[in-house]
mmCIF file of C-alpha atoms and ligand atoms in Angstrom:
data_model
loop_
_atom_site.group_PDB
_atom_site.id
_atom_site.type_symbol
_atom_site.label_atom_id
_atom_site.label_comp_id
_atom_site.label_asym_id
_atom_site.label_seq_id
_atom_site.Cartn_x
_atom_site.Cartn_y
_atom_site.Cartn_z
ATOM 1 C CA MET A 1 -0.263 0.211 -0.081
ATOM 2 C CA ALA A 2 2.756 2.412 1.332
ATOM 3 C CA SER A 3 4.970 1.300 -1.855
ATOM 4 C CA ALA A 4 2.405 1.645 -4.441
ATOM 5 C CA THR A 5 1.477 5.074 -3.124
ATOM 6 C CA THR A 6 4.862 6.097 -3.090
ATOM 7 C CA SER A 7 5.696 4.459 -6.873
ATOM 8 C CA ALA A 8 2.167 6.386 -7.845
ATOM 9 C CA LEU A 9 3.667 9.558 -7.112
ATOM 10 C CA PHE A 10 6.915 9.191 -8.486
ATOM 11 C CA LEU A 11 5.638 8.236 -11.469
ATOM 12 C CA VAL A 12 3.377 11.546 -11.231
ATOM 13 C CA ALA A 13 6.475 13.659 -10.270
ATOM 14 C CA LEU A 14 8.193 11.933 -13.528
ATOM 15 C CA LEU A 15 5.621 12.758 -15.593
ATOM 16 C CA LEU A 16 5.245 16.343 -14.449
ATOM 17 C CA PHE A 17 8.996 16.452 -15.011
ATOM 18 C CA THR A 18 9.329 15.236 -18.478
ATOM 19 C CA THR A 19 6.320 16.806 -19.652
ATOM 20 C CA HIS A 20 7.706 20.043 -18.654
ATOM 21 C CA GLY A 21 8.289 22.654 -20.993
ATOM 22 C CA HIS A 22 6.636 21.062 -23.882
ATOM 23 C CA GLY A 23 3.430 22.933 -24.144
ATOM 24 C CA GLN A 24 1.546 20.297 -22.584
ATOM 25 C CA GLY A 25 -0.214 22.851 -19.833
ATOM 26 C CA ILE A 26 1.694 20.751 -16.949
ATOM 27 C CA VAL A 27 4.558 22.433 -15.440
ATOM 28 C CA LEU A 28 6.395 21.268 -12.148
ATOM 29 C CA PRO A 29 5.573 23.508 -8.894
ATOM 30 C CA SER A 30 7.526 25.692 -7.313
ATOM 31 C CA LEU A 31 8.772 25.724 -3.821
ATOM 32 C CA ARG A 32 8.228 27.870 -1.015
ATOM 33 C CA VAL A 33 10.218 27.309 2.039
ATOM 34 C CA THR A 34 8.923 28.411 5.401
ATOM 35 C CA GLY A 35 10.446 28.269 9.002
ATOM 36 C CA GLY A 36 11.836 29.748 12.283
ATOM 37 C CA LEU A 37 15.002 30.608 13.309
ATOM 38 C CA CYS A 38 15.619 31.209 17.511
ATOM 39 C CA CYS A 39 18.479 32.121 20.017
ATOM 40 C CA THR A 40 17.927 28.820 21.553
ATOM 41 C CA SER A 41 20.484 25.897 21.920
ATOM 42 C CA THR A 42 19.194 24.360 19.052
ATOM 43 C CA GLY A 43 18.252 27.223 16.841
ATOM 44 C CA ASN A 44 14.658 25.872 17.239
ATOM 45 C CA CYS A 45 11.600 27.948 18.434
ATOM 46 C CA PRO A 46 10.194 29.133 20.219
ATOM 47 C CA GLY A 47 12.290 31.394 21.532
ATOM 48 C CA GLN A 48 13.688 34.865 20.974
ATOM 49 C CA GLY A 49 13.812 35.401 16.665
ATOM 50 C CA ILE A 50 17.240 35.736 15.103
ATOM 51 C CA ASN A 51 17.516 38.633 13.008
ATOM 52 C CA GLY A 52 19.322 39.023 9.839
ATOM 53 C CA THR A 53 21.182 35.763 9.355
ATOM 54 C CA VAL A 54 21.205 33.786 6.381
ATOM 55 C CA VAL A 55 19.582 30.705 5.858
ATOM 56 C CA ARG A 56 20.408 28.338 2.698
ATOM 57 C CA LEU A 57 18.220 25.858 0.890
ATOM 58 C CA ASN A 58 20.245 22.937 -0.436
ATOM 59 C CA CYS A 59 18.621 20.584 -2.754
ATOM 60 C CA THR A 60 19.589 17.377 -4.759
ATOM 61 C CA ASN A 61 18.543 17.341 -8.225
ATOM 62 C CA ILE A 62 17.954 14.328 -10.434
ATOM 63 C CA LEU A 63 21.502 13.954 -11.261
ATOM 64 C CA GLY A 64 22.346 13.496 -7.790
ATOM 65 C CA VAL A 65 24.190 16.969 -7.416
ATOM 66 C CA THR A 66 23.389 18.828 -4.639
ATOM 67 C CA THR A 67 23.894 22.964 -4.872
ATOM 68 C CA THR A 68 22.261 25.574 -2.982
ATOM 69 C CA VAL A 69 19.336 26.417 -4.507
ATOM 70 C CA GLY A 70 17.846 29.520 -2.378
ATOM 71 C CA GLN A 71 18.547 31.677 0.343
ATOM 72 C CA SER A 72 16.839 34.010 2.905
ATOM 73 C CA THR A 73 17.589 36.079 5.340
ATOM 74 C CA THR A 74 15.760 36.048 8.754
ATOM 75 C CA ASN A 75 13.644 38.731 9.735
ATOM 76 C CA ALA A 76 13.644 40.285 13.071
ATOM 77 C CA THR A 77 10.976 37.418 14.422
ATOM 78 C CA GLY A 78 13.211 34.824 13.069
ATOM 79 C CA PHE A 79 10.957 34.012 9.904
ATOM 80 C CA PHE A 80 12.802 33.258 6.709
ATOM 81 C CA ASN A 81 11.104 31.948 3.469
ATOM 82 C CA ILE A 82 13.154 30.741 0.522
ATOM 83 C CA SER A 83 11.326 30.423 -2.802
ATOM 84 C CA VAL A 84 12.591 28.260 -5.706
ATOM 85 C CA PRO A 85 11.386 28.532 -9.160
ATOM 86 C CA SER A 86 10.508 25.056 -10.754
ATOM 87 C CA THR A 87 13.505 24.825 -13.407
ATOM 88 C CA THR A 88 16.093 23.729 -11.139
ATOM 89 C CA GLY A 89 15.218 19.870 -12.207
ATOM 90 C CA ILE A 90 14.358 18.863 -8.398
ATOM 91 C CA LEU A 91 11.621 16.282 -8.271
ATOM 92 C CA PHE A 92 9.420 18.305 -5.636
ATOM 93 C CA GLY A 93 6.456 15.695 -6.067
ATOM 94 C CA LEU A 94 8.521 12.843 -4.532
ATOM 95 C CA PRO A 95 7.089 11.971 -1.108
ATOM 96 C CA THR A 96 10.399 12.989 -0.021
ATOM 97 C CA ILE A 97 11.816 16.167 -0.744
ATOM 98 C CA PRO A 98 15.413 15.942 -1.423
ATOM 99 C CA CYS A 99 16.213 19.482 0.271
ATOM 100 C CA ALA A 100 17.448 20.630 3.338
ATOM 101 C CA VAL A 101 18.081 23.981 5.173
ATOM 102 C CA SER A 102 21.100 25.278 6.676
ATOM 103 C CA VAL A 103 22.577 27.880 8.808
ATOM 104 C CA GLN A 104 26.372 28.258 8.861
ATOM 105 C CA LEU A 105 27.772 28.511 12.592
ATOM 106 C CA PRO A 106 28.867 30.392 14.471
ATOM 107 C CA LEU A 107 26.413 33.138 14.540
ATOM 108 C CA ASN A 108 27.610 36.891 15.616
ATOM 109 C CA ALA A 109 27.500 37.013 19.580
ATOM 110 C CA THR A 110 25.857 40.118 19.664
ATOM 111 C CA VAL A 111 23.013 38.530 17.661
ATOM 112 C CA CYS A 112 22.555 35.012 19.684
ATOM 113 C CA PRO A 113 25.246 34.111 22.712
ATOM 114 C CA VAL A 114 24.211 30.979 22.650
ATOM 115 C CA LEU A 115 24.950 29.920 19.262
ATOM 116 C CA SER A 116 28.101 32.399 18.868
ATOM 117 C CA THR A 117 30.513 29.729 20.448
ATOM 118 C CA THR A 118 29.385 26.264 18.666
ATOM 119 C CA THR A 119 31.034 25.584 15.051
ATOM 120 C CA GLY A 120 29.302 23.249 12.519
ATOM 121 C CA VAL A 121 25.933 23.756 10.869
ATOM 122 C CA LEU A 122 22.335 23.845 11.926
ATOM 123 C CA ALA A 123 20.670 21.646 9.316
ATOM 124 C CA SER A 124 16.964 20.627 8.849
ATOM 125 C CA ALA A 125 15.203 18.421 6.585
ATOM 126 C CA VAL A 126 12.007 19.809 4.780
ATOM 127 C CA GLN A 127 8.417 18.293 4.650
ATOM 128 C CA SER A 128 5.477 19.361 2.372
ATOM 129 C CA VAL A 129 2.548 20.912 3.865
ATOM 130 C CA GLY A 130 0.650 20.944 0.661
ATOM 131 C CA MET A 131 0.251 22.460 -2.675
ATOM 132 C CA VAL A 132 -1.527 25.785 -3.649
ATOM 133 C CA VAL A 133 -2.171 27.133 -7.008
ATOM 134 C CA ASN A 134 -1.430 30.871 -7.284
ATOM 135 C CA THR A 135 -2.734 32.777 -10.261
ATOM 136 C CA THR A 136 1.198 34.382 -10.657
ATOM 137 C CA LEU A 137 3.228 31.844 -9.789
ATOM 138 C CA GLY A 138 1.332 28.686 -10.770
ATOM 139 C CA ALA A 139 1.904 25.434 -8.623
ATOM 140 C CA VAL A 140 3.532 26.292 -5.455
ATOM 141 C CA LEU A 141 4.225 23.612 -2.984
ATOM 142 C CA ASN A 142 4.410 24.714 0.658
ATOM 143 C CA VAL A 143 7.091 23.254 2.637
ATOM 144 C CA VAL A 144 8.300 23.563 6.367
ATOM 145 C CA ILE A 145 11.466 22.689 8.104
ATOM 146 C CA THR A 146 11.117 19.588 10.346
ATOM 147 C CA GLY A 147 13.434 21.257 13.022
ATOM 148 C CA PHE A 148 17.289 21.873 13.195
ATOM 149 C CA ILE A 149 19.831 19.508 14.002
ATOM 150 C CA ARG A 150 23.609 20.818 14.725
ATOM 151 C CA LEU A 151 26.183 19.003 12.313
ATOM 152 C CA THR A 152 29.559 19.064 12.860
ATOM 153 C CA VAL A 153 31.511 19.312 10.168
HETATM 154 C C1 NAG B 201 17.376 43.134 11.389
HETATM 155 O O1 NAG B 201 18.825 42.972 10.490
HETATM 156 C C2 NAG B 201 18.210 44.188 9.444
HETATM 157 C C3 NAG B 201 19.732 43.798 8.844
HETATM 158 O O2 NAG B 201 19.887 42.561 8.330
HETATM 159 C C4 NAG B 201 18.480 45.136 9.903
HETATM 160 O O3 NAG B 201 18.540 46.185 8.870
HETATM 161 C C5 NAG B 201 17.353 45.464 11.042
HETATM 162 O O4 NAG B 201 17.559 46.934 11.665
HETATM 163 C C6 NAG B 201 17.317 44.803 11.966
HETATM 164 N N1 NAG B 201 16.110 44.476 12.905
HETATM 165 C C7 NAG B 201 16.360 44.666 14.333
HETATM 166 C C8 NAG B 201 15.005 44.775 15.206
HETATM 167 O O5 NAG B 201 17.090 44.332 14.961
HETATM 168 C C1 NAG B 202 24.925 23.132 0.227
HETATM 169 O O1 NAG B 202 25.451 23.360 -0.852
HETATM 170 C C2 NAG B 202 26.930 23.919 -1.118
HETATM 171 C C3 NAG B 202 27.188 23.805 -2.553
HETATM 172 O O2 NAG B 202 26.195 24.795 -3.289
HETATM 173 C C4 NAG B 202 27.893 23.358 -0.029
HETATM 174 O O3 NAG B 202 29.095 24.297 -0.373
HETATM 175 C C5 NAG B 202 27.446 23.251 1.180
HETATM 176 O O4 NAG B 202 28.507 22.660 2.103
HETATM 177 C C6 NAG B 202 25.706 23.044 1.218
HETATM 178 N N1 NAG B 202 25.658 22.614 2.651
HETATM 179 C C7 NAG B 202 25.116 21.642 3.428
HETATM 180 C C8 NAG B 202 25.102 21.636 4.970
HETATM 181 O O5 NAG B 202 24.936 20.577 2.797
HETATM 182 C C1 NAG B 203 9.564 36.424 1.990
HETATM 183 O O1 NAG B 203 11.107 36.893 2.789
HETATM 184 C C2 NAG B 203 11.636 38.139 2.264
HETATM 185 C C3 NAG B 203 13.086 38.666 3.185
HETATM 186 O O2 NAG B 203 13.755 37.236 2.812
HETATM 187 C C4 NAG B 203 10.168 39.221 2.442
HETATM 188 O O3 NAG B 203 10.873 40.289 1.839
HETATM 189 C C5 NAG B 203 8.888 38.728 1.939
HETATM 190 O O4 NAG B 203 7.981 39.698 2.481
HETATM 191 C C6 NAG B 203 8.644 37.179 2.573
HETATM 192 N N1 NAG B 203 7.568 37.048 1.824
HETATM 193 C C7 NAG B 203 6.241 36.171 2.412
HETATM 194 C C8 NAG B 203 5.147 35.966 1.519
HETATM 195 O O5 NAG B 203 6.457 36.329 3.880
HETATM 196 C C1 NAG B 204 8.557 38.205 9.818
HETATM 197 O O1 NAG B 204 7.920 37.687 8.744
HETATM 198 C C2 NAG B 204 6.621 36.660 9.265
HETATM 199 C C3 NAG B 204 5.866 36.122 8.315
HETATM 200 O O2 NAG B 204 5.775 36.929 7.262
HETATM 201 C C4 NAG B 204 5.558 37.915 10.116
HETATM 202 O O3 NAG B 204 4.579 37.365 10.785
HETATM 203 C C5 NAG B 204 6.763 38.617 10.942
HETATM 204 O O4 NAG B 204 5.472 39.408 11.636
HETATM 205 C C6 NAG B 204 7.727 39.642 10.527
HETATM 206 N N1 NAG B 204 8.246 40.155 11.680
HETATM 207 C C7 NAG B 204 8.938 41.252 11.401
HETATM 208 C C8 NAG B 204 9.546 41.873 12.554
HETATM 209 O O5 NAG B 204 8.782 41.786 10.418
HETATM 210 C C1 NAG B 205 27.891 41.546 15.110
HETATM 211 O O1 NAG B 205 26.656 42.222 15.039
HETATM 212 C C2 NAG B 205 26.639 43.769 15.662
HETATM 213 C C3 NAG B 205 25.321 44.146 15.612
HETATM 214 O O2 NAG B 205 24.486 43.776 14.277
HETATM 215 C C4 NAG B 205 27.919 43.979 14.588
HETATM 216 O O3 NAG B 205 27.354 45.927 14.787
HETATM 217 C C5 NAG B 205 29.134 43.616 14.575
HETATM 218 O O4 NAG B 205 29.628 44.269 13.909
HETATM 219 C C6 NAG B 205 29.039 41.899 14.359
HETATM 220 N N1 NAG B 205 30.224 41.118 14.682
HETATM 221 C C7 NAG B 205 30.642 40.902 13.558
HETATM 222 C C8 NAG B 205 32.112 40.010 13.945
HETATM 223 O O5 NAG B 205 29.914 40.508 12.614
HETATM 224 C C1 NAG B 206 0.762 34.484 -5.650
HETATM 225 O O1 NAG B 206 2.063 35.102 -4.946
HETATM 226 C C2 NAG B 206 2.615 36.590 -4.835
HETATM 227 C C3 NAG B 206 4.077 36.478 -4.460
HETATM 228 O O2 NAG B 206 4.245 35.783 -3.389
HETATM 229 C C4 NAG B 206 1.301 37.269 -3.971
HETATM 230 O O3 NAG B 206 1.628 38.527 -3.641
HETATM 231 C C5 NAG B 206 -0.166 36.897 -4.384
HETATM 232 O O4 NAG B 206 -0.839 37.360 -3.190
HETATM 233 C C6 NAG B 206 -0.105 35.498 -4.517
HETATM 234 N N1 NAG B 206 -1.905 35.086 -4.817
HETATM 235 C C7 NAG B 206 -2.275 34.317 -4.424
HETATM 236 C C8 NAG B 206 -3.656 34.193 -4.649
HETATM 237 O O5 NAG B 206 -2.105 33.710 -3.644
#
């Protein structure tokens, strides 16, 4: 059952991908990733939002190559959103979205003391919270972070 669903979704994703740009009226969705970064030992909210920090989205494309496909700067509440157009060759239709959000450590001690003495990166997987159709942007897959984990590199 689960694997049949997975296969079906994969097929849909593949069809969407292969028909993209061939005038069939089917396009890959763009991706919108949102989340929050807070001044806690894990970087996860709730907590005091961290302002002005760069958050990157790395995705692995259909060729298995991982690149940074977008980035955003947190606002004063620690909120960020990263929009990625549908042209980057990523199979967004897959059940598991092959992307991760990351924040480079350490952070500025003025901005967040608790994360200013640790190295590595804060990284989070992402999960879909649904597809919307936007009149100007077309299909948009809304995605949220699952929670930061500190990775030492
Ligand atoms: C947040 O950071 C931006 C620059 O990244 C700065 O212009 C703004 O004043 C900061 N806001 C607060 C409330 O610190
Ligand atoms: C994200 O991708 C860039 C290459 O675009 C790479 O240099 C960086 O190490 C990656 N970051 C993570 C956390 O995988
Ligand atoms: C997304 O974030 C940018 C700053 O990175 C901000 O200018 C923009 O208003 C945000 N958009 C939404 C829909 O929250
Ligand atoms: C940060 O962005 C979020 C989502 O758009 C918004 O709710 C919040 O008010 C923003 N914070 C500031 C200080 O602009
Ligand atoms: C840390 O942030 C403060 C306030 O935004 C700034 O004045 C200072 O130059 C920053 N320090 C570094 C090392 O970036
Ligand atoms: C479509 O997206 C744009 C840009 O983010 C936004 O300004 C607009 O309100 C959205 N429209 C709908 C119907 O969601």
